[in-house]
């Protein structure tokens, strides 16, 4: 019987004393038991270390940073230290559902081409109570790859990653605040990512107010990533079109024509570079156009839905035409 460790559960912790005990317990209580729990204590100044040491379990391995080196550097320690064939991420304030590891390993067994398996998540408050809210991310593999161009659709703390691929892409890089989004986007360009329908983690929401400084940092980080994404299409566009993409077409300050321009440009350029499967990408772009037109097209709705090059019969479904016609008639009656 092999003694090889199958899964390394990676937990980076900085001043996590309030929640880390519950997070550790949720790992130790997994139905699948062939794992190590690798905890990176990132220079904590509270009693995080004491709490970790209170668990007398040989599967727990602790690496202590003498000073706080940040999440990117701490998590990348797994590039060298992980003994498992897979790395399961769990933040030090989140909870793993008991059969999380078991179900994710089964997904890899069912599809060896997968590089990352994530899941949906239940939201809990700072007291560990479920709020009733859920993170219902996309589960279709092709949908996930395309959606990652526009926004992150992976719950980071739910993911299990093949260790060899984690190392191949050199782990976390880029800007803080979006290092997980950046990682999954890079992986998705070469490998398949899947989210399971199951809710396999409880994701804790606390201290959600982002400071103005961090908001600016987040905007800059997303902007930098968007520029790299557009470079794949060999596109150099005005800032307003980047802003439309950063808002994922939810900013009403830009006209329908401006939104249409960047959507059409992406579609035509993808035909040239074939970055995404054309049928699936065209369908995604048309759905975004449809949502914009339904929201803002008024009595021109049905006409705008036929606007080329976004319109093609294979992407325009009966439901689009039915809702578009209803919206158009309703707008005429209100005039």
PDB file of N, CA, C and O in Angstrom, residues 122-188:
ATOM      1  N   UNK A 122     -21.439  28.282   0.900  1.00  0.00           N
ATOM      2  CA  UNK A 122     -22.424  28.871   1.804  1.00  0.00           C
ATOM      3  C   UNK A 122     -21.768  30.032   2.541  1.00  0.00           C
ATOM      4  O   UNK A 122     -20.602  29.945   2.933  1.00  0.00           O
ATOM      5  N   UNK A 123     -22.505  31.097   2.732  1.00  0.00           N
ATOM      6  CA  UNK A 123     -21.968  32.269   3.432  1.00  0.00           C
ATOM      7  C   UNK A 123     -22.282  32.170   4.924  1.00  0.00           C
ATOM      8  O   UNK A 123     -23.418  31.896   5.310  1.00  0.00           O
ATOM      9  N   UNK A 124     -21.259  32.379   5.746  1.00  0.00           N
ATOM     10  CA  UNK A 124     -21.458  32.448   7.194  1.00  0.00           C
ATOM     11  C   UNK A 124     -20.978  33.799   7.704  1.00  0.00           C
ATOM     12  O   UNK A 124     -20.147  34.460   7.066  1.00  0.00           O
ATOM     13  N   UNK A 125     -21.513  34.216   8.840  1.00  0.00           N
ATOM     14  CA  UNK A 125     -21.085  35.493   9.419  1.00  0.00           C
ATOM     15  C   UNK A 125     -19.908  35.262  10.354  1.00  0.00           C
ATOM     16  O   UNK A 125     -19.371  34.151  10.456  1.00  0.00           O
ATOM     17  N   UNK A 126     -19.515  36.303  11.063  1.00  0.00           N
ATOM     18  CA  UNK A 126     -18.325  36.203  11.908  1.00  0.00           C
ATOM     19  C   UNK A 126     -18.529  35.248  13.085  1.00  0.00           C
ATOM     20  O   UNK A 126     -17.563  34.792  13.701  1.00  0.00           O
ATOM     21  N   UNK A 127     -19.778  34.905  13.363  1.00  0.00           N
ATOM     22  CA  UNK A 127     -20.059  33.949  14.438  1.00  0.00           C
ATOM     23  C   UNK A 127     -20.231  32.527  13.918  1.00  0.00           C
ATOM     24  O   UNK A 127     -20.561  31.619  14.677  1.00  0.00           O
ATOM     25  N   UNK A 128     -20.019  32.340  12.616  1.00  0.00           N
ATOM     26  CA  UNK A 128     -20.142  31.022  12.029  1.00  0.00           C
ATOM     27  C   UNK A 128     -21.559  30.636  11.652  1.00  0.00           C
ATOM     28  O   UNK A 128     -21.815  29.498  11.258  1.00  0.00           O
ATOM     29  N   UNK A 129     -22.500  31.562  11.758  1.00  0.00           N
ATOM     30  CA  UNK A 129     -23.898  31.284  11.449  1.00  0.00           C
ATOM     31  C   UNK A 129     -24.159  31.498   9.970  1.00  0.00           C
ATOM     32  O   UNK A 129     -23.739  32.503   9.388  1.00  0.00           O
ATOM     33  N   UNK A 130     -24.856  30.556   9.338  1.00  0.00           N
ATOM     34  CA  UNK A 130     -25.201  30.699   7.922  1.00  0.00           C
ATOM     35  C   UNK A 130     -26.171  31.861   7.740  1.00  0.00           C
ATOM     36  O   UNK A 130     -27.157  31.987   8.463  1.00  0.00           O
ATOM     37  N   UNK A 131     -25.882  32.712   6.763  1.00  0.00           N
ATOM     38  CA  UNK A 131     -26.702  33.908   6.526  1.00  0.00           C
ATOM     39  C   UNK A 131     -27.861  33.629   5.578  1.00  0.00           C
ATOM     40  O   UNK A 131     -28.766  34.449   5.458  1.00  0.00           O
ATOM     41  N   UNK A 132     -27.824  32.497   4.897  1.00  0.00           N
ATOM     42  CA  UNK A 132     -28.819  32.206   3.868  1.00  0.00           C
ATOM     43  C   UNK A 132     -28.349  32.581   2.481  1.00  0.00           C
ATOM     44  O   UNK A 132     -28.928  32.169   1.476  1.00  0.00           O
ATOM     45  N   UNK A 133     -27.278  33.375   2.422  1.00  0.00           N
ATOM     46  CA  UNK A 133     -26.706  33.735   1.127  1.00  0.00           C
ATOM     47  C   UNK A 133     -25.781  32.622   0.638  1.00  0.00           C
ATOM     48  O   UNK A 133     -25.212  31.868   1.441  1.00  0.00           O
ATOM     49  N   UNK A 134     -25.624  32.558  -0.682  1.00  0.00           N
ATOM     50  CA  UNK A 134     -24.782  31.518  -1.264  1.00  0.00           C
ATOM     51  C   UNK A 134     -23.971  32.084  -2.418  1.00  0.00           C
ATOM     52  O   UNK A 134     -24.389  33.045  -3.069  1.00  0.00           O
ATOM     53  N   UNK A 135     -22.829  31.484  -2.654  1.00  0.00           N
ATOM     54  CA  UNK A 135     -22.032  31.811  -3.828  1.00  0.00           C
ATOM     55  C   UNK A 135     -22.280  30.720  -4.857  1.00  0.00           C
ATOM     56  O   UNK A 135     -21.714  29.625  -4.779  1.00  0.00           O
ATOM     57  N   UNK A 136     -23.177  31.007  -5.794  1.00  0.00           N
ATOM     58  CA  UNK A 136     -23.569  30.026  -6.805  1.00  0.00           C
ATOM     59  C   UNK A 136     -22.797  30.287  -8.093  1.00  0.00           C
ATOM     60  O   UNK A 136     -23.288  30.977  -8.998  1.00  0.00           O
ATOM     61  N   UNK A 137     -21.603  29.769  -8.166  1.00  0.00           N
ATOM     62  CA  UNK A 137     -20.726  30.004  -9.310  1.00  0.00           C
ATOM     63  C   UNK A 137     -21.089  29.068 -10.466  1.00  0.00           C
ATOM     64  O   UNK A 137     -21.777  28.065 -10.295  1.00  0.00           O
ATOM     65  N   UNK A 138     -20.615  29.425 -11.670  1.00  0.00           N
ATOM     66  CA  UNK A 138     -20.855  28.593 -12.844  1.00  0.00           C
ATOM     67  C   UNK A 138     -20.162  27.242 -12.695  1.00  0.00           C
ATOM     68  O   UNK A 138     -19.086  27.138 -12.106  1.00  0.00           O
ATOM     69  N   UNK A 139     -20.774  26.212 -13.256  1.00  0.00           N
ATOM     70  CA  UNK A 139     -20.206  24.865 -13.160  1.00  0.00           C
ATOM     71  C   UNK A 139     -19.731  24.321 -14.507  1.00  0.00           C
ATOM     72  O   UNK A 139     -18.922  23.396 -14.534  1.00  0.00           O
ATOM     73  N   UNK A 140     -20.239  24.860 -15.603  1.00  0.00           N
ATOM     74  CA  UNK A 140     -19.846  24.367 -16.930  1.00  0.00           C
ATOM     75  C   UNK A 140     -18.405  24.755 -17.250  1.00  0.00           C
ATOM     76  O   UNK A 140     -18.022  25.921 -17.125  1.00  0.00           O
ATOM     77  N   UNK A 141     -17.601  23.785 -17.683  1.00  0.00           N
ATOM     78  CA  UNK A 141     -16.168  24.013 -17.906  1.00  0.00           C
ATOM     79  C   UNK A 141     -15.920  25.103 -18.941  1.00  0.00           C
ATOM     80  O   UNK A 141     -15.101  26.009 -18.730  1.00  0.00           O
ATOM     81  N   UNK A 142     -16.616  25.047 -20.088  1.00  0.00           N
ATOM     82  CA  UNK A 142     -16.426  26.056 -21.131  1.00  0.00           C
ATOM     83  C   UNK A 142     -16.897  27.431 -20.669  1.00  0.00           C
ATOM     84  O   UNK A 142     -16.280  28.452 -20.974  1.00  0.00           O
ATOM     85  N   UNK A 143     -17.990  27.459 -19.921  1.00  0.00           N
ATOM     86  CA  UNK A 143     -18.526  28.720 -19.398  1.00  0.00           C
ATOM     87  C   UNK A 143     -17.534  29.362 -18.423  1.00  0.00           C
ATOM     88  O   UNK A 143     -17.343  30.576 -18.441  1.00  0.00           O
ATOM     89  N   UNK A 144     -16.913  28.537 -17.587  1.00  0.00           N
ATOM     90  CA  UNK A 144     -15.957  29.058 -16.607  1.00  0.00           C
ATOM     91  C   UNK A 144     -14.782  29.725 -17.310  1.00  0.00           C
ATOM     92  O   UNK A 144     -14.374  30.832 -16.953  1.00  0.00           O
ATOM     93  N   UNK A 145     -14.235  29.068 -18.320  1.00  0.00           N
ATOM     94  CA  UNK A 145     -13.077  29.629 -19.017  1.00  0.00           C
ATOM     95  C   UNK A 145     -13.402  30.982 -19.620  1.00  0.00           C
ATOM     96  O   UNK A 145     -12.623  31.935 -19.483  1.00  0.00           O
ATOM     97  N   UNK A 146     -14.542  31.091 -20.276  1.00  0.00           N
ATOM     98  CA  UNK A 146     -14.922  32.355 -20.913  1.00  0.00           C
ATOM     99  C   UNK A 146     -15.221  33.413 -19.854  1.00  0.00           C
ATOM    100  O   UNK A 146     -14.785  34.563 -19.965  1.00  0.00           O
ATOM    101  N   UNK A 147     -15.957  33.031 -18.808  1.00  0.00           N
ATOM    102  CA  UNK A 147     -16.332  33.993 -17.773  1.00  0.00           C
ATOM    103  C   UNK A 147     -15.114  34.578 -17.076  1.00  0.00           C
ATOM    104  O   UNK A 147     -15.119  35.752 -16.671  1.00  0.00           O
ATOM    105  N   UNK A 148     -14.048  33.782 -16.948  1.00  0.00           N
ATOM    106  CA  UNK A 148     -12.835  34.282 -16.301  1.00  0.00           C
ATOM    107  C   UNK A 148     -12.189  35.424 -17.070  1.00  0.00           C
ATOM    108  O   UNK A 148     -11.381  36.170 -16.505  1.00  0.00           O
ATOM    109  N   UNK A 149     -12.541  35.586 -18.328  1.00  0.00           N
ATOM    110  CA  UNK A 149     -12.065  36.772 -19.055  1.00  0.00           C
ATOM    111  C   UNK A 149     -12.731  38.033 -18.510  1.00  0.00           C
ATOM    112  O   UNK A 149     -12.120  39.108 -18.465  1.00  0.00           O
ATOM    113  N   UNK A 150     -13.965  37.906 -18.071  1.00  0.00           N
ATOM    114  CA  UNK A 150     -14.737  39.068 -17.640  1.00  0.00           C
ATOM    115  C   UNK A 150     -14.697  39.286 -16.128  1.00  0.00           C
ATOM    116  O   UNK A 150     -14.671  40.421 -15.659  1.00  0.00           O
ATOM    117  N   UNK A 151     -14.708  38.218 -15.352  1.00  0.00           N
ATOM    118  CA  UNK A 151     -14.692  38.343 -13.898  1.00  0.00           C
ATOM    119  C   UNK A 151     -14.334  36.996 -13.282  1.00  0.00           C
ATOM    120  O   UNK A 151     -14.407  35.959 -13.945  1.00  0.00           O
ATOM    121  N   UNK A 152     -13.963  37.039 -12.006  1.00  0.00           N
ATOM    122  CA  UNK A 152     -13.622  35.796 -11.316  1.00  0.00           C
ATOM    123  C   UNK A 152     -14.892  35.011 -11.000  1.00  0.00           C
ATOM    124  O   UNK A 152     -15.850  35.561 -10.471  1.00  0.00           O
ATOM    125  N   UNK A 153     -14.896  33.746 -11.312  1.00  0.00           N
ATOM    126  CA  UNK A 153     -16.049  32.900 -11.042  1.00  0.00           C
ATOM    127  C   UNK A 153     -15.636  31.649 -10.250  1.00  0.00           C
ATOM    128  O   UNK A 153     -16.266  30.605 -10.354  1.00  0.00           O
ATOM    129  N   UNK A 154     -14.557  31.790  -9.482  1.00  0.00           N
ATOM    130  CA  UNK A 154     -14.040  30.694  -8.675  1.00  0.00           C
ATOM    131  C   UNK A 154     -13.982  31.140  -7.210  1.00  0.00           C
ATOM    132  O   UNK A 154     -13.450  32.205  -6.905  1.00  0.00           O
ATOM    133  N   UNK A 155     -14.541  30.326  -6.313  1.00  0.00           N
ATOM    134  CA  UNK A 155     -14.398  30.589  -4.879  1.00  0.00           C
ATOM    135  C   UNK A 155     -13.047  30.029  -4.457  1.00  0.00           C
ATOM    136  O   UNK A 155     -12.859  28.811  -4.362  1.00  0.00           O
ATOM    137  N   UNK A 156     -12.100  30.912  -4.214  1.00  0.00           N
ATOM    138  CA  UNK A 156     -10.716  30.509  -4.000  1.00  0.00           C
ATOM    139  C   UNK A 156     -10.578  29.466  -2.894  1.00  0.00           C
ATOM    140  O   UNK A 156      -9.875  28.458  -3.031  1.00  0.00           O
ATOM    141  N   UNK A 157     -11.260  29.677  -1.787  1.00  0.00           N
ATOM    142  CA  UNK A 157     -11.123  28.807  -0.621  1.00  0.00           C
ATOM    143  C   UNK A 157     -11.792  27.446  -0.815  1.00  0.00           C
ATOM    144  O   UNK A 157     -11.725  26.595   0.058  1.00  0.00           O
ATOM    145  N   UNK A 158     -12.410  27.268  -1.987  1.00  0.00           N
ATOM    146  CA  UNK A 158     -13.052  25.977  -2.277  1.00  0.00           C
ATOM    147  C   UNK A 158     -12.215  25.115  -3.212  1.00  0.00           C
ATOM    148  O   UNK A 158     -12.593  23.983  -3.511  1.00  0.00           O
ATOM    149  N   UNK A 159     -11.082  25.612  -3.684  1.00  0.00           N
ATOM    150  CA  UNK A 159     -10.413  24.965  -4.806  1.00  0.00           C
ATOM    151  C   UNK A 159      -9.422  23.872  -4.400  1.00  0.00           C
ATOM    152  O   UNK A 159      -8.771  23.947  -3.367  1.00  0.00           O
ATOM    153  N   UNK A 160      -9.328  22.882  -5.278  1.00  0.00           N
ATOM    154  CA  UNK A 160      -8.277  21.873  -5.226  1.00  0.00           C
ATOM    155  C   UNK A 160      -7.551  21.930  -6.568  1.00  0.00           C
ATOM    156  O   UNK A 160      -8.186  21.931  -7.623  1.00  0.00           O
ATOM    157  N   UNK A 161      -6.221  22.004  -6.515  1.00  0.00           N
ATOM    158  CA  UNK A 161      -5.409  22.214  -7.708  1.00  0.00           C
ATOM    159  C   UNK A 161      -4.395  21.086  -7.834  1.00  0.00           C
ATOM    160  O   UNK A 161      -3.800  20.666  -6.832  1.00  0.00           O
ATOM    161  N   UNK A 162      -4.175  20.609  -9.046  1.00  0.00           N
ATOM    162  CA  UNK A 162      -3.100  19.643  -9.258  1.00  0.00           C
ATOM    163  C   UNK A 162      -1.770  20.307  -8.928  1.00  0.00           C
ATOM    164  O   UNK A 162      -1.442  21.373  -9.463  1.00  0.00           O
ATOM    165  N   UNK A 163      -1.001  19.684  -8.058  1.00  0.00           N
ATOM    166  CA  UNK A 163       0.253  20.288  -7.595  1.00  0.00           C
ATOM    167  C   UNK A 163       1.210  20.545  -8.750  1.00  0.00           C
ATOM    168  O   UNK A 163       1.843  21.602  -8.809  1.00  0.00           O
ATOM    169  N   UNK A 164       1.316  19.624  -9.690  1.00  0.00           N
ATOM    170  CA  UNK A 164       2.254  19.799 -10.804  1.00  0.00           C
ATOM    171  C   UNK A 164       1.884  21.005 -11.661  1.00  0.00           C
ATOM    172  O   UNK A 164       2.760  21.710 -12.181  1.00  0.00           O
ATOM    173  N   UNK A 165       0.605  21.285 -11.803  1.00  0.00           N
ATOM    174  CA  UNK A 165       0.176  22.445 -12.587  1.00  0.00           C
ATOM    175  C   UNK A 165       0.353  23.724 -11.785  1.00  0.00           C
ATOM    176  O   UNK A 165       0.763  24.755 -12.323  1.00  0.00           O
ATOM    177  N   UNK A 166       0.086  23.651 -10.500  1.00  0.00           N
ATOM    178  CA  UNK A 166       0.340  24.794  -9.618  1.00  0.00           C
ATOM    179  C   UNK A 166       1.808  25.230  -9.727  1.00  0.00           C
ATOM    180  O   UNK A 166       2.120  26.425  -9.787  1.00  0.00           O
ATOM    181  N   UNK A 167       2.695  24.253  -9.774  1.00  0.00           N
ATOM    182  CA  UNK A 167       4.128  24.556  -9.911  1.00  0.00           C
ATOM    183  C   UNK A 167       4.475  25.015 -11.324  1.00  0.00           C
ATOM    184  O   UNK A 167       5.297  25.900 -11.513  1.00  0.00           O
ATOM    185  N   UNK A 168       3.843  24.394 -12.301  1.00  0.00           N
ATOM    186  CA  UNK A 168       4.133  24.743 -13.693  1.00  0.00           C
ATOM    187  C   UNK A 168       3.860  26.217 -13.980  1.00  0.00           C
ATOM    188  O   UNK A 168       4.615  26.868 -14.706  1.00  0.00           O
ATOM    189  N   UNK A 169       2.781  26.766 -13.414  1.00  0.00           N
ATOM    190  CA  UNK A 169       2.434  28.168 -13.665  1.00  0.00           C
ATOM    191  C   UNK A 169       3.083  29.106 -12.653  1.00  0.00           C
ATOM    192  O   UNK A 169       2.788  30.296 -12.605  1.00  0.00           O
ATOM    193  N   UNK A 170       3.978  28.553 -11.829  1.00  0.00           N
ATOM    194  CA  UNK A 170       4.718  29.346 -10.837  1.00  0.00           C
ATOM    195  C   UNK A 170       3.822  30.005  -9.793  1.00  0.00           C
ATOM    196  O   UNK A 170       4.111  31.100  -9.313  1.00  0.00           O
ATOM    197  N   UNK A 171       2.757  29.313  -9.454  1.00  0.00           N
ATOM    198  CA  UNK A 171       1.941  29.735  -8.330  1.00  0.00           C
ATOM    199  C   UNK A 171       1.292  31.092  -8.489  1.00  0.00           C
ATOM    200  O   UNK A 171       0.967  31.531  -9.585  1.00  0.00           O
ATOM    201  N   UNK A 172       1.116  31.753  -7.350  1.00  0.00           N
ATOM    202  CA  UNK A 172       0.472  33.062  -7.330  1.00  0.00           C
ATOM    203  C   UNK A 172       1.458  34.120  -7.790  1.00  0.00           C
ATOM    204  O   UNK A 172       2.619  34.123  -7.403  1.00  0.00           O
ATOM    205  N   UNK A 173       0.951  35.025  -8.596  1.00  0.00           N
ATOM    206  CA  UNK A 173       1.778  36.119  -9.101  1.00  0.00           C
ATOM    207  C   UNK A 173       0.953  37.395  -9.125  1.00  0.00           C
ATOM    208  O   UNK A 173      -0.188  37.435  -8.670  1.00  0.00           O
ATOM    209  N   UNK A 174       1.544  38.425  -9.698  1.00  0.00           N
ATOM    210  CA  UNK A 174       0.783  39.640  -9.965  1.00  0.00           C
ATOM    211  C   UNK A 174       0.449  40.432  -8.722  1.00  0.00           C
ATOM    212  O   UNK A 174       1.156  40.416  -7.726  1.00  0.00           O
ATOM    213  N   UNK A 175      -0.688  41.123  -8.820  1.00  0.00           N
ATOM    214  CA  UNK A 175      -1.078  42.081  -7.798  1.00  0.00           C
ATOM    215  C   UNK A 175      -1.792  41.409  -6.634  1.00  0.00           C
ATOM    216  O   UNK A 175      -2.512  40.426  -6.799  1.00  0.00           O
ATOM    217  N   UNK A 176      -1.581  41.970  -5.440  1.00  0.00           N
ATOM    218  CA  UNK A 176      -2.348  41.514  -4.292  1.00  0.00           C
ATOM    219  C   UNK A 176      -3.808  41.892  -4.496  1.00  0.00           C
ATOM    220  O   UNK A 176      -4.134  42.733  -5.331  1.00  0.00           O
ATOM    221  N   UNK A 177      -4.672  41.286  -3.760  1.00  0.00           N
ATOM    222  CA  UNK A 177      -6.124  41.448  -3.801  1.00  0.00           C
ATOM    223  C   UNK A 177      -6.773  40.631  -4.918  1.00  0.00           C
ATOM    224  O   UNK A 177      -7.947  40.300  -4.840  1.00  0.00           O
ATOM    225  N   UNK A 178      -6.031  40.309  -5.998  1.00  0.00           N
ATOM    226  CA  UNK A 178      -6.617  39.478  -7.056  1.00  0.00           C
ATOM    227  C   UNK A 178      -5.674  38.329  -7.432  1.00  0.00           C
ATOM    228  O   UNK A 178      -5.754  37.803  -8.539  1.00  0.00           O
ATOM    229  N   UNK A 179      -4.786  37.940  -6.513  1.00  0.00           N
ATOM    230  CA  UNK A 179      -3.819  36.901  -6.867  1.00  0.00           C
ATOM    231  C   UNK A 179      -4.510  35.575  -7.208  1.00  0.00           C
ATOM    232  O   UNK A 179      -4.018  34.799  -8.027  1.00  0.00           O
ATOM    233  N   UNK A 180      -5.675  35.319  -6.593  1.00  0.00           N
ATOM    234  CA  UNK A 180      -6.410  34.093  -6.912  1.00  0.00           C
ATOM    235  C   UNK A 180      -7.024  34.168  -8.309  1.00  0.00           C
ATOM    236  O   UNK A 180      -6.925  33.224  -9.104  1.00  0.00           O
ATOM    237  N   UNK A 181      -7.647  35.295  -8.629  1.00  0.00           N
ATOM    238  CA  UNK A 181      -8.232  35.499  -9.965  1.00  0.00           C
ATOM    239  C   UNK A 181      -7.149  35.376 -11.030  1.00  0.00           C
ATOM    240  O   UNK A 181      -7.322  34.683 -12.047  1.00  0.00           O
ATOM    241  N   UNK A 182      -6.027  36.001 -10.793  1.00  0.00           N
ATOM    242  CA  UNK A 182      -4.907  35.955 -11.730  1.00  0.00           C
ATOM    243  C   UNK A 182      -4.438  34.510 -11.941  1.00  0.00           C
ATOM    244  O   UNK A 182      -4.193  34.082 -13.069  1.00  0.00           O
ATOM    245  N   UNK A 183      -4.334  33.735 -10.852  1.00  0.00           N
ATOM    246  CA  UNK A 183      -3.898  32.343 -10.938  1.00  0.00           C
ATOM    247  C   UNK A 183      -4.858  31.521 -11.785  1.00  0.00           C
ATOM    248  O   UNK A 183      -4.447  30.789 -12.696  1.00  0.00           O
ATOM    249  N   UNK A 184      -6.142  31.630 -11.492  1.00  0.00           N
ATOM    250  CA  UNK A 184      -7.115  30.804 -12.205  1.00  0.00           C
ATOM    251  C   UNK A 184      -7.236  31.213 -13.671  1.00  0.00           C
ATOM    252  O   UNK A 184      -7.437  30.353 -14.540  1.00  0.00           O
ATOM    253  N   UNK A 185      -7.104  32.493 -13.928  1.00  0.00           N
ATOM    254  CA  UNK A 185      -7.142  32.932 -15.330  1.00  0.00           C
ATOM    255  C   UNK A 185      -5.977  32.326 -16.104  1.00  0.00           C
ATOM    256  O   UNK A 185      -6.159  31.817 -17.219  1.00  0.00           O
ATOM    257  N   UNK A 186      -4.771  32.368 -15.513  1.00  0.00           N
ATOM    258  CA  UNK A 186      -3.604  31.812 -16.212  1.00  0.00           C
ATOM    259  C   UNK A 186      -3.749  30.305 -16.424  1.00  0.00           C
ATOM    260  O   UNK A 186      -3.434  29.794 -17.499  1.00  0.00           O
ATOM    261  N   UNK A 187      -4.227  29.606 -15.405  1.00  0.00           N
ATOM    262  CA  UNK A 187      -4.416  28.167 -15.549  1.00  0.00           C
ATOM    263  C   UNK A 187      -5.455  27.870 -16.629  1.00  0.00           C
ATOM    264  O   UNK A 187      -5.290  26.946 -17.438  1.00  0.00           O
ATOM    265  N   UNK A 188      -6.529  28.666 -16.667  1.00  0.00           N
ATOM    266  CA  UNK A 188      -7.620  28.397 -17.607  1.00  0.00           C
ATOM    267  C   UNK A 188      -7.208  28.531 -19.064  1.00  0.00           C
ATOM    268  O   UNK A 188      -7.876  27.998 -19.951  1.00  0.00           O
TER     269      UNK A 188
END
